[in-house]
Coordinates of C-alpha atoms and ligand atoms in Angstrom, one line a residue:
Chain A
M1 CA -4.7 33.5 17.4
R2 CA -3.2 32.2 14.2
A3 CA -5.6 31.7 11.4
I4 CA -4.4 28.1 11.0
N5 CA -5.6 27.3 14.5
I6 CA -9.1 28.9 14.2
K7 CA -11.5 25.9 13.8
P8 CA -15.2 26.5 13.2
S9 CA -17.7 25.0 15.6
R10 CA -20.1 22.4 14.3
P11 CA -23.0 24.8 13.6
L12 CA -20.6 27.3 11.9
A13 CA -19.0 24.6 9.9
V14 CA -22.5 23.5 8.6
F15 CA -23.3 27.1 7.8
L16 CA -20.3 27.7 6.0
T17 CA -20.7 24.5 3.9
V18 CA -24.1 25.7 2.9
L19 CA -23.2 29.3 2.2
P20 CA -21.7 29.1 -1.2
F21 CA -24.7 27.1 -2.6
V22 CA -27.1 29.8 -1.2
L23 CA -25.0 32.5 -2.4
V24 CA -24.9 31.2 -6.0
F25 CA -28.6 30.6 -5.9
I26 CA -29.4 34.0 -4.7
A27 CA -27.0 35.5 -7.3
Y28 CA -28.7 33.6 -10.0
A29 CA -32.1 34.4 -8.9
I30 CA -31.4 38.1 -8.9
G31 CA -29.7 38.1 -12.2
S32 CA -32.6 36.1 -13.6
D33 CA -35.1 38.5 -12.1
I34 CA -33.4 41.6 -13.4
R35 CA -33.4 40.2 -17.0
L36 CA -37.0 39.0 -16.9
T37 CA -38.2 42.4 -15.6
A38 CA -36.5 44.1 -18.4
N39 CA -37.7 41.5 -21.0
P40 CA -40.4 38.8 -19.8
S41 CA -39.6 36.6 -22.8
D42 CA -35.8 36.4 -22.2
K43 CA -34.7 32.8 -22.5
L44 CA -31.1 33.1 -21.2
L45 CA -31.7 33.0 -17.4
P46 CA -34.9 31.3 -16.7
A47 CA -36.5 32.0 -13.2
P48 CA -35.7 29.2 -10.8
S49 CA -39.5 28.4 -10.6
T50 CA -39.4 27.9 -14.4
I51 CA -36.5 25.4 -14.1
W52 CA -38.5 23.6 -11.4
D53 CA -41.4 23.4 -13.6
T54 CA -39.3 22.1 -16.5
A55 CA -37.6 19.7 -14.1
V56 CA -41.0 18.2 -13.1
R57 CA -42.3 18.0 -16.7
L58 CA -39.1 16.3 -17.8
T59 CA -39.1 13.7 -15.2
T60 CA -42.8 12.8 -15.1
E61 CA -44.3 13.6 -18.7
G62 CA -43.7 11.2 -21.5
D63 CA -42.5 12.2 -25.0
R64 CA -45.3 13.4 -27.3
R65 CA -44.5 10.9 -30.0
S66 CA -43.3 7.8 -28.3
G67 CA -44.7 8.4 -24.8
R68 CA -41.4 7.4 -23.2
I69 CA -40.1 9.7 -20.6
L70 CA -36.9 10.6 -22.4
F71 CA -35.1 12.1 -19.2
W72 CA -34.8 8.8 -17.6
H73 CA -33.9 6.9 -20.9
D74 CA -31.2 9.5 -21.3
T75 CA -29.9 9.0 -17.9
W76 CA -30.0 5.1 -18.2
A77 CA -28.1 5.4 -21.6
S78 CA -25.4 7.8 -20.3
L79 CA -24.9 5.8 -17.1
K80 CA -24.7 2.4 -18.9
R81 CA -21.8 3.9 -21.1
L82 CA -20.1 5.7 -18.1
A83 CA -20.3 2.4 -15.9
L84 CA -19.1 0.2 -18.7
G85 CA -16.1 2.6 -19.7
I86 CA -15.1 3.2 -16.0
G87 CA -15.5 -0.5 -15.1
I88 CA -13.2 -1.5 -17.9
S89 CA -10.5 1.1 -17.1
A90 CA -10.6 0.2 -13.4
S91 CA -10.2 -3.5 -14.1
L92 CA -7.6 -3.1 -16.8
G93 CA -5.7 -0.4 -14.8
L94 CA -5.6 -2.5 -11.7
V95 CA -4.1 -5.5 -13.5
I96 CA -1.7 -3.6 -15.6
G97 CA -0.8 -1.2 -12.6
L98 CA -0.1 -4.2 -10.2
M99 CA 2.2 -6.0 -13.0
I100 CA 4.1 -2.8 -13.6
G101 CA 4.6 -2.2 -9.8
L102 CA 5.5 -5.7 -8.9
L103 CA 7.2 -7.3 -12.0
P104 CA 10.5 -5.4 -13.0
L105 CA 10.0 -7.2 -16.4
A106 CA 6.7 -5.8 -16.9
R107 CA 7.9 -2.3 -15.9
S108 CA 10.7 -2.3 -18.3
F109 CA 8.2 -3.4 -21.0
L110 CA 5.2 -1.1 -20.2
A111 CA 6.0 1.9 -18.0
Q112 CA 7.4 4.1 -20.6
F113 CA 4.9 3.1 -23.1
V114 CA 2.1 4.0 -20.9
A115 CA 3.7 7.3 -20.1
V116 CA 3.8 8.2 -23.7
L117 CA 0.3 7.0 -24.4
S118 CA -1.1 9.0 -21.6
M119 CA 0.1 12.1 -23.6
I120 CA -2.1 11.6 -26.4
P121 CA -5.2 13.8 -26.1
P122 CA -8.2 11.4 -26.0
L123 CA -10.5 13.9 -27.8
A124 CA -8.1 14.0 -30.8
L125 CA -8.8 10.2 -31.2
L126 CA -12.5 10.6 -31.3
P127 CA -12.8 10.9 -35.0
I128 CA -10.6 7.8 -35.5
L129 CA -12.9 5.9 -33.0
F130 CA -15.8 7.0 -34.9
I131 CA -14.3 5.7 -38.1
V132 CA -13.0 2.5 -36.6
F133 CA -15.9 1.5 -34.2
G134 CA -18.7 3.1 -35.8
L135 CA -21.1 5.7 -34.2
G136 CA -22.6 3.1 -31.8
E137 CA -22.1 2.4 -28.2
L138 CA -18.6 1.1 -28.6
S139 CA -16.7 4.2 -29.7
K140 CA -18.2 6.2 -26.7
V141 CA -17.1 3.5 -24.3
V142 CA -13.7 3.1 -25.9
L143 CA -13.2 6.9 -25.6
I144 CA -14.0 6.9 -21.8
V145 CA -11.4 3.9 -21.4
I146 CA -8.7 5.6 -23.6
G147 CA -9.3 8.9 -21.6
T148 CA -9.2 7.4 -18.1
L149 CA -7.1 4.2 -18.3
P150 CA -3.5 5.7 -18.7
F151 CA -3.9 7.8 -15.5
I152 CA -5.4 4.8 -13.5
I153 CA -2.5 2.6 -14.7
R154 CA 0.1 5.1 -13.7
D155 CA -1.5 5.9 -10.5
L156 CA -1.8 2.4 -9.5
S157 CA 1.6 1.2 -10.6
Q158 CA 3.1 4.1 -8.6
R159 CA 1.2 3.1 -5.6
T160 CA 2.3 -0.6 -6.0
I161 CA 6.0 0.4 -6.2
E162 CA 5.3 2.5 -3.0
V163 CA 4.2 -0.6 -0.9
P164 CA 7.1 -0.9 1.5
Q165 CA 9.8 -3.3 0.3
E166 CA 9.8 -4.8 3.9
L167 CA 6.3 -6.1 3.3
L168 CA 7.2 -7.8 0.1
V169 CA 10.4 -9.3 1.8
K170 CA 8.4 -10.3 4.7
A171 CA 5.8 -12.2 2.6
Q172 CA 8.6 -14.0 0.8
T173 CA 10.1 -15.1 4.1
L174 CA 6.6 -16.7 5.0
G175 CA 6.8 -18.6 1.7
A176 CA 4.4 -16.6 -0.5
S177 CA 4.8 -17.0 -4.3
S178 CA 4.6 -14.0 -6.7
W179 CA 0.9 -14.8 -7.2
V180 CA 0.1 -14.9 -3.5
I181 CA 2.1 -11.7 -2.9
T182 CA 0.0 -10.0 -5.5
L183 CA -3.3 -11.4 -4.2
R184 CA -2.8 -11.1 -0.4
V185 CA -0.2 -8.2 -0.1
A186 CA -0.3 -5.8 -3.1
L187 CA -3.8 -6.0 -4.1
P188 CA -5.3 -5.2 -0.8
Q189 CA -2.9 -2.4 -0.4
V190 CA -3.7 -0.6 -3.7
M191 CA -7.6 -1.3 -3.5
P192 CA -8.3 2.0 -1.6
R193 CA -6.2 3.8 -4.1
L194 CA -8.1 2.2 -7.0
I195 CA -11.2 3.8 -5.6
Q196 CA -9.5 7.0 -5.1
A197 CA -8.2 6.9 -8.8
V198 CA -11.8 6.0 -10.0
R199 CA -13.1 9.1 -8.0
L200 CA -10.6 11.3 -9.7
S201 CA -11.3 9.9 -13.1
L202 CA -15.1 10.4 -12.9
G203 CA -14.6 14.0 -13.9
P204 CA -12.8 13.2 -17.2
A205 CA -15.1 10.2 -17.8
W206 CA -18.1 12.6 -17.9
L207 CA -16.3 15.0 -20.1
F208 CA -15.5 12.3 -22.7
L209 CA -18.9 10.9 -22.4
I210 CA -20.7 14.2 -23.1
A211 CA -18.3 15.0 -25.9
A212 CA -18.9 11.8 -27.6
E213 CA -22.7 11.9 -27.1
A214 CA -22.8 15.4 -28.4
I215 CA -21.2 14.5 -31.6
A216 CA -22.9 11.2 -32.3
A217 CA -25.8 9.7 -30.4
D218 CA -29.6 9.5 -30.4
L219 CA -30.0 9.1 -26.7
G220 CA -28.0 10.4 -23.6
L221 CA -27.6 13.2 -21.3
G222 CA -25.0 14.9 -23.3
Y223 CA -26.9 14.3 -26.7
R224 CA -30.1 16.0 -25.2
I225 CA -28.2 19.0 -24.0
F226 CA -26.6 19.7 -27.3
L227 CA -30.0 18.9 -29.0
V228 CA -32.1 21.5 -27.1
R229 CA -29.3 24.0 -27.4
R230 CA -30.7 24.7 -30.9
Y231 CA -33.9 26.1 -29.3
L232 CA -32.2 28.0 -26.7
A233 CA -34.0 25.8 -24.1
M234 CA -31.9 27.1 -21.1
D235 CA -34.4 25.6 -18.7
V236 CA -33.9 22.1 -20.0
I237 CA -30.2 22.5 -20.3
L238 CA -29.9 23.6 -16.7
T239 CA -32.1 20.8 -15.5
Y240 CA -29.7 18.3 -17.2
V241 CA -26.6 20.1 -16.0
I242 CA -27.9 20.1 -12.4
W243 CA -28.9 16.3 -12.7
I244 CA -25.4 15.4 -14.0
T245 CA -23.8 17.3 -11.2
I246 CA -26.0 15.4 -8.7
L247 CA -25.2 12.0 -10.3
A248 CA -21.5 12.8 -10.3
F249 CA -21.7 13.8 -6.7
L250 CA -23.6 10.8 -5.6
M251 CA -21.1 8.5 -7.3
D252 CA -18.1 10.2 -5.7
W253 CA -19.9 10.1 -2.4
T254 CA -20.8 6.4 -2.7
L255 CA -17.2 5.4 -3.7
R256 CA -15.9 7.2 -0.7
A257 CA -18.4 5.6 1.6
M258 CA -17.5 2.2 0.1
S259 CA -13.8 2.8 0.6
R260 CA -14.2 3.6 4.2
K261 CA -16.4 0.7 4.9
L262 CA -14.3 -1.9 2.9
F263 CA -10.9 -0.7 3.9
P264 CA -11.1 0.6 7.7
W265 CA -7.4 0.0 8.0
A266 CA -6.5 2.6 5.4
E267 CA -5.9 6.2 6.5
E268 CA -8.6 8.6 5.7
G269 CA -8.5 11.1 2.9
L270 CA -10.7 13.9 1.7
Chain B
M1 CA 29.5 -28.6 12.0
S2 CA 28.5 -25.0 11.6
F3 CA 25.0 -24.1 10.6
V4 CA 25.4 -20.7 8.8
T5 CA 28.6 -20.4 6.9
V6 CA 29.7 -17.0 5.5
T7 CA 32.6 -17.2 3.2
D8 CA 34.6 -14.3 1.9
V9 CA 31.5 -12.2 1.3
F10 CA 32.0 -8.7 -0.5
Q11 CA 29.1 -6.4 -1.3
S12 CA 29.3 -3.1 -3.2
Y13 CA 26.7 -0.7 -4.5
G14 CA 28.0 0.6 -7.7
R15 CA 31.7 1.0 -7.3
R16 CA 31.4 1.7 -3.5
P17 CA 32.3 -1.3 -1.3
I18 CA 30.0 -1.5 1.7
I19 CA 31.2 -4.8 3.4
E20 CA 34.4 -6.8 2.4
Q21 CA 35.9 -10.0 3.2
V22 CA 33.4 -11.2 5.9
N23 CA 34.1 -14.6 7.1
V24 CA 31.9 -16.0 9.9
S25 CA 30.5 -19.3 10.9
V26 CA 27.5 -19.9 13.3
D27 CA 26.3 -23.0 15.1
E28 CA 22.7 -23.9 15.1
G29 CA 20.9 -22.3 18.0
E30 CA 23.4 -19.5 18.6
F31 CA 22.2 -16.0 19.3
I32 CA 24.4 -13.5 17.4
S33 CA 24.3 -9.8 18.1
I34 CA 25.7 -7.4 15.5
V35 CA 26.8 -3.9 16.4
G36 CA 28.6 -1.2 14.6
A37 CA 28.5 2.5 13.7
S38 CA 25.6 3.8 11.6
G39 CA 25.9 3.1 8.0
C40 CA 28.6 0.6 8.2
G41 CA 26.6 -2.1 6.7
K42 CA 24.8 -4.0 9.4
S43 CA 21.7 -4.0 7.6
T44 CA 23.3 -5.0 4.3
F45 CA 25.0 -7.9 6.0
L46 CA 21.5 -9.0 7.4
R47 CA 20.0 -8.5 3.7
L48 CA 22.7 -10.9 2.5
L49 CA 21.8 -13.5 5.1
L50 CA 18.2 -13.1 4.1
A51 CA 19.1 -13.5 0.4
Q52 CA 17.1 -10.4 -0.2
E53 CA 20.4 -9.3 -2.0
N54 CA 23.1 -11.4 -3.3
P55 CA 26.7 -10.7 -2.6
T56 CA 29.0 -9.4 -5.4
R57 CA 31.6 -12.0 -4.1
G58 CA 31.5 -14.9 -1.8
E59 CA 28.6 -17.0 -0.5
V60 CA 26.3 -17.6 2.4
R61 CA 25.4 -21.1 3.0
I62 CA 22.7 -22.4 5.5
A63 CA 23.0 -26.1 6.6
G64 CA 25.3 -26.8 3.8
A65 CA 22.6 -26.1 1.2
P66 CA 23.5 -24.0 -2.0
P67 CA 23.4 -20.2 -1.4
A68 CA 19.8 -19.0 -1.6
V69 CA 19.0 -16.5 -4.5
E70 CA 15.7 -15.1 -2.7
P71 CA 14.1 -14.9 0.7
G72 CA 12.5 -18.1 1.8
L73 CA 10.7 -20.0 4.5
D74 CA 13.9 -21.0 6.3
R75 CA 14.7 -17.4 7.1
G76 CA 12.2 -15.3 9.1
V77 CA 12.7 -11.5 9.5
V78 CA 11.6 -8.7 11.7
F79 CA 12.4 -5.1 10.7
Q80 CA 12.3 -2.0 12.6
R81 CA 9.3 -0.8 10.9
Y82 CA 6.7 -2.1 8.4
S83 CA 7.0 -5.5 9.7
V84 CA 3.3 -6.6 9.8
F85 CA 0.6 -6.3 7.2
P86 CA -1.5 -3.3 7.9
H87 CA -4.5 -4.5 6.0
M88 CA -4.9 -7.7 8.2
T89 CA -6.1 -7.8 11.7
V90 CA -3.9 -9.0 14.4
R91 CA -5.1 -12.6 14.1
E92 CA -5.1 -12.5 10.4
N93 CA -1.5 -11.4 10.6
V94 CA -0.4 -14.5 12.7
V95 CA -2.5 -16.8 10.4
A96 CA -0.7 -15.4 7.4
G97 CA 2.5 -16.6 9.0
E98 CA 1.4 -20.2 8.0
S99 CA -1.2 -19.4 5.2
L100 CA 1.0 -17.3 2.7
R101 CA 2.7 -20.5 1.4
R102 CA -0.5 -22.1 0.3
P103 CA -1.5 -21.7 -3.5
W104 CA -4.1 -18.9 -2.6
G105 CA -2.4 -17.7 0.4
R106 CA -5.3 -18.7 2.4
F107 CA -6.6 -21.5 4.6
F108 CA -10.2 -22.7 4.0
G109 CA -12.7 -24.5 6.1
A110 CA -11.4 -26.8 8.9
D111 CA -7.8 -25.7 8.1
L112 CA -8.6 -22.1 8.8
K113 CA -10.4 -22.9 12.1
A114 CA -7.4 -24.8 13.1
A115 CA -5.0 -22.0 12.1
R116 CA -7.1 -19.5 14.0
T117 CA -6.8 -21.5 17.1
R118 CA -3.2 -21.9 16.8
A119 CA -2.9 -18.1 16.1
D120 CA -4.8 -17.3 19.3
E121 CA -2.4 -19.6 21.2
T122 CA 0.6 -17.6 19.6
L123 CA -1.3 -14.3 20.5
A124 CA -1.8 -15.3 24.1
R125 CA 2.1 -16.2 24.2
C126 CA 2.7 -12.6 22.9
G127 CA 0.2 -11.0 25.3
L128 CA -1.8 -9.7 22.2
D129 CA -5.0 -11.9 22.7
H130 CA -7.1 -8.8 23.8
V131 CA -6.5 -7.0 20.5
A132 CA -6.8 -10.0 18.1
D133 CA -9.5 -8.4 16.1
Q134 CA -7.8 -4.9 15.8
Y135 CA -5.7 -3.6 13.0
P136 CA -1.9 -3.2 13.7
A137 CA -2.2 0.6 13.3
T138 CA -4.1 0.7 16.5
L139 CA -1.3 -1.0 18.5
S140 CA 1.5 0.6 20.3
G141 CA 5.2 0.1 19.0
G142 CA 6.0 -2.7 21.4
M143 CA 2.9 -4.5 20.6
Q144 CA 3.5 -4.3 16.8
Q145 CA 6.9 -5.6 17.2
R146 CA 5.7 -8.5 19.4
L147 CA 3.1 -9.3 16.7
A148 CA 5.8 -9.2 14.1
I149 CA 7.8 -11.6 16.0
G150 CA 4.8 -13.9 16.6
Q151 CA 4.1 -13.8 12.9
A152 CA 7.6 -14.6 11.9
L153 CA 7.7 -17.5 14.4
A154 CA 4.3 -19.0 13.2
A155 CA 6.2 -19.8 9.8
K156 CA 8.8 -21.9 12.0
P157 CA 11.9 -20.5 10.4
R158 CA 15.2 -22.1 11.2
I159 CA 16.9 -18.7 11.4
L160 CA 15.3 -15.4 12.7
L161 CA 16.9 -12.0 11.6
L162 CA 16.2 -9.0 13.5
D163 CA 17.1 -5.4 12.4
E164 CA 16.9 -3.2 15.3
P165 CA 13.7 -4.6 16.3
F166 CA 13.4 -2.5 19.4
G167 CA 15.1 0.4 18.2
A168 CA 11.9 2.6 18.6
L169 CA 10.8 1.4 22.0
D170 CA 11.0 3.0 25.4
P171 CA 13.4 1.3 28.0
G172 CA 10.6 -0.4 30.0
T173 CA 9.1 -2.0 27.0
R174 CA 12.6 -3.0 25.8
L175 CA 13.3 -4.9 29.0
A176 CA 9.9 -6.7 28.5
M177 CA 10.7 -7.5 25.0
H178 CA 14.1 -8.9 25.9
D179 CA 12.4 -11.4 28.4
F180 CA 9.9 -12.1 25.7
L181 CA 12.5 -13.0 23.1
R182 CA 14.8 -15.0 25.5
D183 CA 11.7 -17.1 26.5
L184 CA 10.9 -17.8 22.9
R185 CA 14.3 -18.6 22.0
A186 CA 14.5 -21.1 25.0
E187 CA 11.4 -22.7 23.7
T188 CA 12.3 -22.9 19.9
G189 CA 16.2 -23.1 20.0
M190 CA 16.3 -20.9 16.8
T191 CA 19.4 -19.3 15.4
V192 CA 18.9 -15.6 15.9
F193 CA 21.0 -12.8 14.2
M194 CA 20.0 -9.2 15.8
V195 CA 21.3 -5.9 14.8
T196 CA 21.2 -3.4 17.4
H197 CA 22.8 0.0 18.5
D198 CA 22.4 -0.9 22.0
L199 CA 25.6 -2.6 23.4
E200 CA 24.1 -3.7 26.7
E201 CA 21.3 -5.3 24.8
A202 CA 23.8 -6.9 22.5
F203 CA 25.7 -8.5 25.3
K204 CA 22.6 -9.4 27.4
L205 CA 20.8 -11.3 24.7
G206 CA 23.7 -12.6 22.6
D207 CA 26.0 -15.7 22.7
R208 CA 28.3 -13.8 20.4
V209 CA 28.5 -10.1 19.5
L210 CA 30.2 -9.2 16.1
V211 CA 31.4 -5.7 15.6
F212 CA 31.4 -4.4 12.2
D213 CA 34.0 -1.7 11.4
K214 CA 36.3 -0.5 8.7
P215 CA 39.7 -2.1 9.1
R216 CA 41.4 0.5 7.1
W217 CA 40.5 4.1 6.8
D218 CA 41.5 6.4 4.0
P219 CA 41.4 10.0 5.2
Q220 CA 41.1 11.4 1.8
D221 CA 38.1 9.2 0.9
P222 CA 36.6 7.4 3.9
S223 CA 34.0 5.6 1.4
L224 CA 36.9 3.8 -0.3
N225 CA 37.0 0.9 2.1
G226 CA 34.2 -1.4 3.1
A227 CA 33.6 -2.6 6.7
T228 CA 34.1 -6.2 8.0
I229 CA 33.9 -8.0 11.3
T230 CA 36.6 -6.6 13.4
Y231 CA 35.7 -8.4 16.7
D232 CA 33.9 -11.5 17.6
F233 CA 33.2 -11.5 21.4
D234 CA 32.0 -14.5 23.3
A235 CA 29.1 -12.9 25.3
R236 CA 27.8 -16.0 27.2
D237 CA 27.5 -15.2 31.0
G238 CA 27.9 -11.4 30.3
G239 CA 31.0 -11.8 28.3
I240 CA 33.2 -13.7 31.0
P241 CA 33.1 -17.4 30.0
F242 CA 36.6 -18.2 30.5
Q243 CA 36.9 -16.9 34.0
T244 CA 33.8 -19.0 34.9
L245 CA 35.4 -22.0 33.3
K246 CA 38.7 -21.6 35.3
E247 CA 37.0 -21.1 38.5
D248 CA 34.9 -24.3 37.8
T249 CA 38.2 -26.1 37.0
H250 CA 39.7 -24.8 40.2
V251 CA 36.9 -26.0 42.4
L252 CA 37.0 -29.3 40.9
Q253 CA 40.7 -29.6 41.5
D254 CA 40.2 -28.6 45.1
N255 CA 37.8 -31.2 45.5
G256 CA 39.9 -33.9 43.8
Ligands
LIG1 N1 20.4 -0.3 -2.1 C1 21.5 0.5 -1.9 N2 22.1 1.3 -2.9 C2 23.2 2.0 -2.6 N3 23.6 2.2 -1.4 C3 23.1 1.6 -0.3 C4 22.1 0.7 -0.5 N4 21.6 0.3 0.7 C5 22.5 0.7 1.6 N5 23.5 1.5 0.9 C6 24.6 2.3 1.6 O1 25.2 1.2 2.4 C7 25.7 1.7 3.5 C8 25.4 0.7 4.7 O2 24.0 0.8 4.7 P1 23.3 -0.1 5.8 O3 22.0 0.2 5.9 O4 23.7 -1.5 5.7 O5 24.1 0.4 7.3 P2 23.7 0.1 8.8 O6 25.0 -0.4 9.3 O7 22.5 -0.8 8.9 O8 23.4 1.6 9.4 P3 22.3 1.8 10.5 O9 22.9 1.6 11.8 O10 22.1 3.4 10.4 O11 21.0 1.1 10.2 C9 25.1 3.1 3.6 O12 26.2 3.9 3.5 C10 24.0 3.2 2.7 O13 24.1 4.4 2.1
LIG2 MG1 20.5 -0.6 9.4

């Protein structure tokens, strides 16, 4: 039988899905164990049990000075920046993408400009943002917007252009104005794609968020990781990294579920 | 008084002529079948009638009005594919036939209710009432085309343009669609233009059959010349109207 035709049964599929996670965990546990038996005060690979204890301590015990549980404050601060940045990118990207896709005038005016803009490495702009917008929230949000917006615009304008010409002509024969065509034909057709684009942008968005927080912040997941790096607190760093991964995964999963629920007519992707 | 008048229409893409010197006039309520070789410009001609494109020369007038520059409510269309909105349910698609002309593209309140009732009548007429709440992707090809026709008719156009509407259907479904289209036409008295590759279909449904072909053929460069209407058959009564007329006259003379 050809390899492309061999499909796993349900239990096997579940087993295969879980397997890499288990393997990585075992590999880490073994590595950590080897180092710790050689040197009990080794900080590089803390034992899984130590990480667990740290995680419990971080999420339940307040800070010695302020009494606040910094873990949740960090999470909240980072999520706020991320949501704001991605939210602005998605809204602007949708509007500009639809305009470029539907209006030949806007296409001539903006398409090449956006293509050039998207070539600017956003991190190179970070110093400028700090100078212009200060070290506060604004510069971090703007960095996320700058980092994700060009991709969303290009993706959505491409998708809008791909809406079959037949549908646009059909809508015109039913008396639809440009506005109604945008609202009732193009917008619903690109909405699933917008969610897809946001999902793909989440990775870069986290990257820009953590970079900005690492350089200038007094709260946030990225700030904390780079702060405790000085004390080689691997257990704290790993807890935060795992937490960020879980958050990112949950966002991705939620967006996918939302897309399936809201747009049942769209074909399913990954 | 002719309803659709096509005067001296030329269309070329770049420097390549596709159709040249097309002249035809059509009365209100006529069913025009259009046949011709693949790539000779039938769909192009339909796009000109639809005003999706404007001709390089000549003009298309409907009911004496100035030539349209973009598609509008007076001309409905059904394409071979992508003719219904995939993100709307079957019923919403038919409602859209009436509602897209509104400022927000929607009906609200009592209007919406009334439009839904009318849509359900249309759907029953098209034999689609049992799938009203499904999305078009779940329908068969024949059902989708019936929906597309139902949607186009909901807008009450004066002219219906069909581009190979039954091209992808099996022969049985095709026959059913013929009956469906004939009934609708008898009811509405619409003017219809239908492009088809099926000669039998063209003569069965049409009052006239227009044949597109290249009148001149350059063996060095076949794309040098465009196509035009080379034959304009009277297709009523299976293409034998004059025989019938003579027989009738003969019978009358006998009696007299
Ligand atoms: N937008 C366009 N730009 C350039 N050439 C075009 C365009 N649209 C159509 N053509 C060309 O015009 C010619 C006629 O195309 P058209 O689609 O009208 O043919 P058709 O008679 O409908 O063919 P078929 O029976 O295969 O549908 C083709 O050679 C095609 O390549
Ligand atoms: Mg064609």
